[in-house]
Tab-separated table of C-alpha atoms and ligand atoms in Angstrom:
chain	number	residue	atom	x	y	z
A	1	MET	CA	13.261	3.440	172.657
A	2	ILE	CA	12.693	4.874	169.209
A	3	TRP	CA	9.266	4.553	167.602
A	4	ILE	CA	9.397	4.344	163.804
A	5	ILE	CA	6.103	5.089	162.081
A	6	GLY	CA	5.539	4.077	158.437
A	7	ARG	CA	7.668	0.950	158.610
A	8	ALA	CA	6.525	-0.480	155.250
A	9	GLY	CA	7.278	2.618	153.196
A	10	LEU	CA	10.284	3.381	151.002
A	11	LEU	CA	11.993	5.295	153.793
A	12	GLY	CA	10.488	3.663	156.903
A	13	ALA	CA	11.859	0.235	155.966
A	14	GLU	CA	15.388	1.679	155.827
A	15	VAL	CA	15.045	3.567	159.113
A	16	SER	CA	14.372	0.346	161.036
A	17	LYS	CA	17.593	-1.098	159.579
A	18	ALA	CA	19.616	2.042	160.363
A	19	VAL	CA	18.388	2.182	163.966
A	20	GLU	CA	19.141	-1.502	164.415
A	21	LYS	CA	22.657	-0.930	163.047
A	22	LEU	CA	23.242	1.681	165.755
A	23	GLY	CA	22.189	-0.910	168.324
A	24	LEU	CA	19.250	1.207	169.525
A	25	SER	CA	16.018	-0.373	170.710
A	26	PHE	CA	12.958	0.435	168.632
A	27	ALA	CA	9.355	-0.362	167.814
A	28	ALA	CA	8.037	0.032	164.284
A	29	THR	CA	4.420	0.414	163.216
A	30	GLY	CA	2.727	0.541	159.843
A	31	ARG	CA	-0.709	1.080	158.356
A	32	GLU	CA	-2.403	-0.917	161.148
A	33	LEU	CA	-1.769	2.014	163.493
A	34	ASP	CA	-3.426	5.005	161.832
A	35	ILE	CA	-1.724	8.334	162.568
A	36	LEU	CA	-5.195	9.892	162.270
A	37	ALA	CA	-6.349	7.954	165.377
A	38	PRO	CA	-4.904	9.807	168.403
A	39	HIS	CA	-6.375	7.381	170.965
A	40	ALA	CA	-4.820	4.381	169.261
A	41	LEU	CA	-1.472	6.219	169.102
A	42	ARG	CA	-1.675	6.966	172.829
A	43	ASP	CA	-2.598	3.361	173.612
A	44	PHE	CA	0.395	2.119	171.654
A	45	ALA	CA	2.782	4.459	173.463
A	46	ARG	CA	1.466	3.621	176.945
A	47	GLY	CA	4.049	1.891	179.155
A	48	LYS	CA	6.848	2.247	176.598
A	49	ASP	CA	9.895	4.353	177.284
A	50	ILE	CA	9.814	6.302	174.011
A	51	HIS	CA	12.329	9.105	173.650
A	52	ALA	CA	12.038	9.720	169.888
A	53	ILE	CA	9.358	9.195	167.240
A	54	VAL	CA	10.451	9.086	163.599
A	55	ASN	CA	7.447	9.698	161.373
A	56	CYS	CA	7.937	8.248	157.894
A	57	ALA	CA	4.187	7.785	157.271
A	58	GLY	CA	2.638	10.101	154.757
A	59	TYR	CA	0.419	10.630	151.765
A	60	THR	CA	3.009	10.646	148.973
A	61	ALA	CA	1.023	10.270	145.718
A	62	VAL	CA	1.944	13.670	144.252
A	63	ASP	CA	-0.377	13.566	141.228
A	64	ARG	CA	-3.307	11.874	142.984
A	65	ALA	CA	-3.180	14.539	145.707
A	66	GLU	CA	-4.525	17.080	143.204
A	67	ALA	CA	-7.871	15.246	143.342
A	68	GLU	CA	-7.598	14.219	147.018
A	69	GLU	CA	-6.205	17.300	148.712
A	70	ASP	CA	-8.404	16.878	151.811
A	71	LEU	CA	-7.058	13.389	152.406
A	72	ALA	CA	-3.468	14.532	151.733
A	73	VAL	CA	-3.877	17.319	154.308
A	74	ARG	CA	-5.319	14.922	156.856
A	75	VAL	CA	-2.455	12.435	156.520
A	76	ASN	CA	0.347	14.994	156.022
A	77	ALA	CA	-0.790	17.688	158.475
A	78	GLU	CA	-3.415	16.410	160.933
A	79	GLY	CA	-1.583	13.083	161.467
A	80	PRO	CA	1.810	14.705	162.170
A	81	GLU	CA	0.111	17.218	164.471
A	82	ASN	CA	-1.326	14.273	166.458
A	83	LEU	CA	2.198	12.887	166.733
A	84	ALA	CA	3.656	16.247	167.804
A	85	ARG	CA	1.031	16.525	170.572
A	86	LEU	CA	1.739	12.996	171.735
A	87	SER	CA	5.510	13.614	171.676
A	88	LEU	CA	5.030	16.587	173.951
A	89	ARG	CA	3.017	14.485	176.415
A	90	LEU	CA	5.639	11.722	176.340
A	91	GLY	CA	8.602	14.080	176.617
A	92	ALA	CA	9.860	12.523	173.381
A	93	ARG	CA	11.257	14.258	170.320
A	94	LEU	CA	9.297	13.984	167.064
A	95	ILE	CA	11.428	13.689	163.925
A	96	HIS	CA	9.118	14.350	160.999
A	97	LEU	CA	9.776	14.135	157.256
A	98	SER	CA	8.998	16.876	154.796
A	99	THR	CA	9.921	17.616	151.218
A	100	ASP	CA	11.610	19.894	148.678
A	101	TYR	CA	8.118	20.204	147.134
A	102	VAL	CA	7.206	22.792	149.781
A	103	PHE	CA	9.130	25.169	147.456
A	104	SER	CA	7.970	26.567	144.120
A	105	GLY	CA	11.325	26.118	142.413
A	106	THR	CA	11.825	29.707	141.252
A	107	LYS	CA	15.175	30.057	143.055
A	108	ARG	CA	18.393	29.245	141.200
A	109	GLU	CA	20.546	28.515	144.219
A	110	PRO	CA	20.007	25.900	146.954
A	111	TYR	CA	16.992	26.471	149.195
A	112	LEU	CA	17.758	27.347	152.799
A	113	GLU	CA	15.741	26.145	155.794
A	114	SER	CA	14.772	29.787	156.377
A	115	ASP	CA	13.268	30.247	152.880
A	116	ALA	CA	9.488	30.591	153.024
A	117	PRO	CA	7.536	27.628	151.625
A	118	ASP	CA	5.505	28.470	148.508
A	119	PRO	CA	4.261	25.127	147.151
A	120	VAL	CA	2.865	24.784	143.647
A	121	ASN	CA	0.871	21.586	144.152
A	122	ALA	CA	-1.565	19.985	146.605
A	123	TYR	CA	1.009	17.543	147.999
A	124	GLY	CA	3.443	20.411	148.700
A	125	ARG	CA	0.679	22.435	150.371
A	126	SER	CA	-0.261	19.494	152.598
A	127	LYS	CA	3.395	18.972	153.614
A	128	ALA	CA	3.931	22.698	154.258
A	129	GLU	CA	0.844	22.722	156.485
A	130	GLY	CA	2.232	19.651	158.268
A	131	GLU	CA	5.458	21.514	159.049
A	132	THR	CA	3.566	24.469	160.518
A	133	ARG	CA	1.277	22.287	162.618
A	134	VAL	CA	4.123	20.088	163.902
A	135	LEU	CA	6.230	23.047	165.026
A	136	ALA	CA	3.205	24.723	166.665
A	137	ALA	CA	2.108	21.592	168.573
A	138	GLY	CA	5.596	20.282	169.391
A	139	PRO	CA	8.244	23.024	169.475
A	140	ASP	CA	10.984	20.473	170.290
A	141	SER	CA	10.344	18.660	166.990
A	142	VAL	CA	12.868	18.176	164.209
A	143	ILE	CA	11.651	18.385	160.613
A	144	VAL	CA	13.888	16.919	157.912
A	145	ARG	CA	13.098	18.022	154.380
A	146	SER	CA	14.442	15.608	151.801
A	147	ALA	CA	14.041	15.060	148.057
A	148	TRP	CA	13.968	12.602	145.150
A	149	LEU	CA	14.174	9.456	147.309
A	150	TYR	CA	14.947	6.025	145.932
A	151	GLY	CA	15.621	2.680	147.568
A	152	ARG	CA	14.762	-0.991	147.617
A	153	HIS	CA	11.244	-0.655	148.949
A	154	GLY	CA	8.255	0.898	147.256
A	155	GLY	CA	7.909	2.591	143.892
A	156	ASN	CA	10.636	5.079	142.986
A	157	PHE	CA	12.403	6.615	140.004
A	158	VAL	CA	15.354	4.192	139.937
A	159	SER	CA	13.229	1.023	139.928
A	160	THR	CA	10.842	2.547	137.360
A	161	MET	CA	13.733	3.522	135.086
A	162	LEU	CA	15.440	0.121	135.327
A	163	LYS	CA	12.152	-1.558	134.401
A	164	LEU	CA	11.544	0.780	131.430
A	165	MET	CA	15.156	0.433	130.250
A	166	ARG	CA	14.762	-3.361	130.191
A	167	GLU	CA	11.415	-3.242	128.387
A	168	ARG	CA	11.852	-0.442	125.844
A	169	ASP	CA	14.225	0.735	123.142
A	170	SER	CA	13.808	4.395	124.110
A	171	VAL	CA	12.578	6.347	127.123
A	172	ASP	CA	11.715	10.078	127.290
A	173	VAL	CA	12.839	11.754	130.512
A	174	VAL	CA	12.184	15.305	131.743
A	175	ASP	CA	15.293	17.473	131.551
A	176	ASP	CA	14.066	20.828	132.899
A	177	GLN	CA	13.426	19.906	136.559
A	178	HIS	CA	16.482	19.895	138.796
A	179	GLY	CA	16.889	18.365	142.236
A	180	SER	CA	19.091	16.085	144.329
A	181	PRO	CA	18.654	12.297	144.164
A	182	THR	CA	18.771	10.810	147.665
A	183	TRP	CA	19.308	7.172	148.652
A	184	ALA	CA	16.795	6.303	151.370
A	185	ALA	CA	19.520	4.365	153.229
A	186	ASP	CA	21.661	7.535	153.551
A	187	LEU	CA	18.718	9.544	154.843
A	188	ALA	CA	17.755	6.708	157.215
A	189	GLY	CA	21.257	6.812	158.725
A	190	VAL	CA	20.852	10.527	159.403
A	191	LEU	CA	17.406	10.034	160.945
A	192	ALA	CA	18.757	7.311	163.221
A	193	GLY	CA	21.626	9.613	164.196
A	194	LEU	CA	19.207	12.446	164.973
A	195	ALA	CA	17.011	10.103	167.028
A	196	ALA	CA	20.059	9.075	169.059
A	197	ARG	CA	20.985	12.714	169.793
A	198	PRO	CA	18.152	14.478	171.657
A	199	ASP	CA	20.620	17.239	172.586
A	200	LEU	CA	20.732	18.546	168.987
A	201	PRO	CA	18.768	21.734	168.318
A	202	ALA	CA	15.111	21.393	167.240
A	203	GLY	CA	13.841	22.928	163.999
A	204	ILE	CA	13.984	22.368	160.259
A	205	TYR	CA	16.928	20.689	158.490
A	206	HIS	CA	17.549	19.874	154.838
A	207	TYR	CA	19.141	16.583	153.798
A	208	SER	CA	19.563	15.099	150.316
A	209	GLY	CA	22.295	13.649	148.149
A	210	GLU	CA	25.085	16.165	147.510
A	211	GLY	CA	24.978	17.841	144.107
A	212	GLN	CA	22.176	18.111	141.603
A	213	ALA	CA	20.768	16.617	138.420
A	214	SER	CA	17.792	16.778	136.119
A	215	TRP	CA	15.580	13.679	135.957
A	216	TYR	CA	17.197	13.040	132.559
A	217	GLY	CA	20.723	13.357	134.013
A	218	PHE	CA	19.683	11.024	136.841
A	219	ALA	CA	18.367	8.480	134.296
A	220	VAL	CA	21.589	8.669	132.243
A	221	GLU	CA	23.613	7.853	135.368
A	222	ILE	CA	21.260	5.009	136.375
A	223	GLN	CA	21.696	3.444	132.941
A	224	SER	CA	25.452	3.912	132.904
A	225	LEU	CA	25.914	2.345	136.364
A	226	ALA	CA	23.432	-0.448	135.655
A	227	LEU	CA	25.360	-1.348	132.472
A	228	LYS	CA	28.698	-1.124	134.293
A	229	HIS	CA	27.543	-3.443	137.075
A	230	GLY	CA	25.594	-5.928	134.961
A	231	LEU	CA	22.025	-4.973	135.898
A	232	LEU	CA	21.279	-4.173	132.244
A	233	ASP	CA	22.684	-6.043	129.277
A	234	ARG	CA	21.942	-3.439	126.595
A	235	ALA	CA	21.588	0.317	126.400
A	236	CYS	CA	18.300	1.950	125.531
A	237	SER	CA	18.021	5.414	124.005
A	238	LEU	CA	17.276	8.104	126.602
A	239	ARG	CA	15.711	11.273	125.210
A	240	PRO	CA	15.620	14.567	127.147
A	241	VAL	CA	12.176	16.207	127.009
A	242	ALA	CA	10.587	19.349	128.458
A	243	THR	CA	8.035	19.167	131.282
A	244	SER	CA	5.497	20.604	128.812
A	245	GLN	CA	5.924	17.443	126.685
A	246	TYR	CA	5.153	15.214	129.665
A	247	PRO	CA	1.924	16.570	131.213
A	248	ARG	CA	1.030	15.385	134.735
A	249	ALA	CA	-1.774	16.281	137.134
A	250	ALA	CA	0.510	18.104	139.593
A	251	ARG	CA	2.929	20.906	138.728
A	252	ARG	CA	6.482	20.283	139.926
A	253	PRO	CA	9.140	22.791	141.005
A	254	ALA	CA	11.701	23.362	138.232
A	255	TYR	CA	14.495	23.643	140.787
A	256	SER	CA	14.403	22.190	144.292
A	257	VAL	CA	18.005	21.723	145.377
A	258	LEU	CA	18.303	21.928	149.175
A	259	SER	CA	21.222	23.573	150.963
A	260	GLN	CA	22.960	21.072	153.274
A	261	GLU	CA	24.977	23.547	155.316
A	262	LYS	CA	22.829	23.470	158.459
A	263	ILE	CA	22.814	19.693	158.887
A	264	LYS	CA	26.488	19.429	157.921
A	265	ALA	CA	27.276	21.776	160.797
A	266	LEU	CA	25.859	19.069	163.103
A	267	GLY	CA	28.393	16.597	161.657
A	268	PHE	CA	26.126	14.685	159.250
A	269	ARG	CA	27.557	13.848	155.849
A	270	ALA	CA	25.650	13.925	152.577
A	271	PRO	CA	27.522	11.755	150.036
A	272	PRO	CA	27.630	12.928	146.394
A	273	TRP	CA	24.467	11.552	144.792
A	274	ARG	CA	26.366	9.569	142.103
A	275	GLU	CA	28.449	7.818	144.778
A	276	SER	CA	25.319	6.721	146.646
A	277	LEU	CA	23.586	5.657	143.441
A	278	GLU	CA	26.525	3.383	142.623
A	279	ARG	CA	26.395	1.840	146.115
A	280	PHE	CA	22.664	1.281	145.659
A	281	ILE	CA	23.106	-0.307	142.208
A	282	LEU	CA	25.813	-2.580	143.643
A	283	SER	CA	23.431	-3.600	146.454
A	284	LEU	CA	20.814	-4.536	143.819
A	285	ARG	CA	23.383	-6.654	141.995
A	286	GLY	CA	24.067	-8.431	145.281
A	287	MET	CA	20.351	-9.234	145.521
A	288	GLN	CA	20.283	-10.676	141.986
A	289	SER	CA	23.193	-13.098	142.370
B	1	NAP	N1	9.596	9.641	148.163
B	1	NAP	C1	10.201	10.822	148.013
B	1	NAP	O1	10.791	11.119	146.963
B	1	NAP	C2	10.169	11.819	149.137
B	1	NAP	C3	10.863	13.031	148.959
B	1	NAP	C4	10.882	13.955	150.015
B	1	NAP	C5	10.202	13.693	151.179
B	1	NAP	N2	9.526	12.535	151.327
B	1	NAP	C6	8.794	12.321	152.585
B	1	NAP	O2	9.367	11.201	153.252
B	1	NAP	C7	8.350	10.511	153.988
B	1	NAP	C8	8.380	9.039	153.609
B	1	NAP	O3	8.153	8.942	152.201
B	1	NAP	P1	8.153	7.538	151.445
B	1	NAP	O4	8.558	7.810	150.055
B	1	NAP	O5	8.849	6.517	152.266
B	1	NAP	O6	6.583	7.241	151.441
B	1	NAP	P2	5.808	5.856	151.155
B	1	NAP	O7	6.725	4.838	150.556
B	1	NAP	O8	4.580	6.253	150.420
B	1	NAP	O9	5.439	5.371	152.616
B	1	NAP	C9	4.504	6.052	153.392
B	1	NAP	C10	3.867	5.033	154.316
B	1	NAP	O10	2.899	5.715	155.129
B	1	NAP	C11	1.775	4.840	155.259
B	1	NAP	N3	0.586	5.604	155.618
B	1	NAP	C12	-0.190	6.362	154.819
B	1	NAP	N4	-1.209	6.887	155.526
B	1	NAP	C13	-1.079	6.444	156.797
B	1	NAP	C14	-1.821	6.630	157.992
B	1	NAP	N5	-2.933	7.382	158.012
B	1	NAP	N6	-1.399	6.030	159.137
B	1	NAP	C15	-0.277	5.254	159.127
B	1	NAP	N7	0.462	5.025	158.020
B	1	NAP	C16	0.061	5.622	156.874
B	1	NAP	C17	1.670	4.209	153.889
B	1	NAP	O11	0.867	3.069	153.941
B	1	NAP	P3	0.050	2.612	152.610
B	1	NAP	O12	1.100	2.374	151.564
B	1	NAP	O13	-0.659	1.400	153.052
B	1	NAP	O14	-0.835	3.778	152.265
B	1	NAP	C18	3.141	3.913	153.584
B	1	NAP	O15	3.555	2.665	154.104
B	1	NAP	C19	7.042	11.227	153.677
B	1	NAP	O16	6.784	12.165	154.693
B	1	NAP	C20	7.340	11.972	152.383
B	1	NAP	O17	6.537	13.123	152.253
B	1	NAP	C21	9.485	11.581	150.334
């Protein structure tokens, strides 16, 4: 069976659905089973025939991590290391999530899996340390770095933008950070596929929506699709601004597009990000009616 950890999160909730769709048996745990408690993890796994663990649990508050780096490192590095150790004992494969924020964003072409992490914020440092500790403790692990996730569950850029667009006449959006918007349901499908294929090579893979955008460009597309499909009944004015005009606690990479070539070579498809965004917006419309 597949063990999904972080079931209540933005991504974890979608992974359970994707695994179910493939007809695979699974168990899913949330906050009640702390990834910082190795004995409790071992107790949970006892007697179960677990062949893959998908870890979607994490400390994901990018700005708050600046003031809580110790906690971020515990959850994003010590926790995953516990899971890598346990995977080794169980003879199961750990599939662990990481992020484009392990990179500084100084490159101007898509980041490769072989590029060295050089994070510019506490969250990125904690995730980079998690990668190192997972691969050291569980060499058969798979790490999937993704980016700019949105979906039905949890706070995310699309739901925040739709709310602001309904409430305000104008919204300022950062236009000098570029990345790849990724629908959590697409990523969940890939994670389920990886969990079903223990024969695939271990190591780091990148997966995000195909193509790139700035946060402003992403917001423009959200508004346009939401108007087209009746989720908004009027347009609000979107204004592109520089990061310097929108100060936050954590620095962000200016460019964090991830190369998809390695995972594509395994046969996984990354849909163009606009295509996925439209499917997501249509799924929200379905929920409204
Ligand atoms: N969101 C993005 O844009 C993005 C981009 C790239 C990569 N990722 C990575 O993708 C993964 C999933 O992200 P997400 O956006 O789905 O995160 P999320 O919505 O914040 O979900 C994370 C879940 O982990 C749980 N959790 C936190 N500490 C835990 C612990 N000690 N033991 C067990 N569970 C714990 C959280 O519970 P509480 O809510 O109760 O704390 C939450 O349900 C993370 O590894 C993240 O770094 C995310």
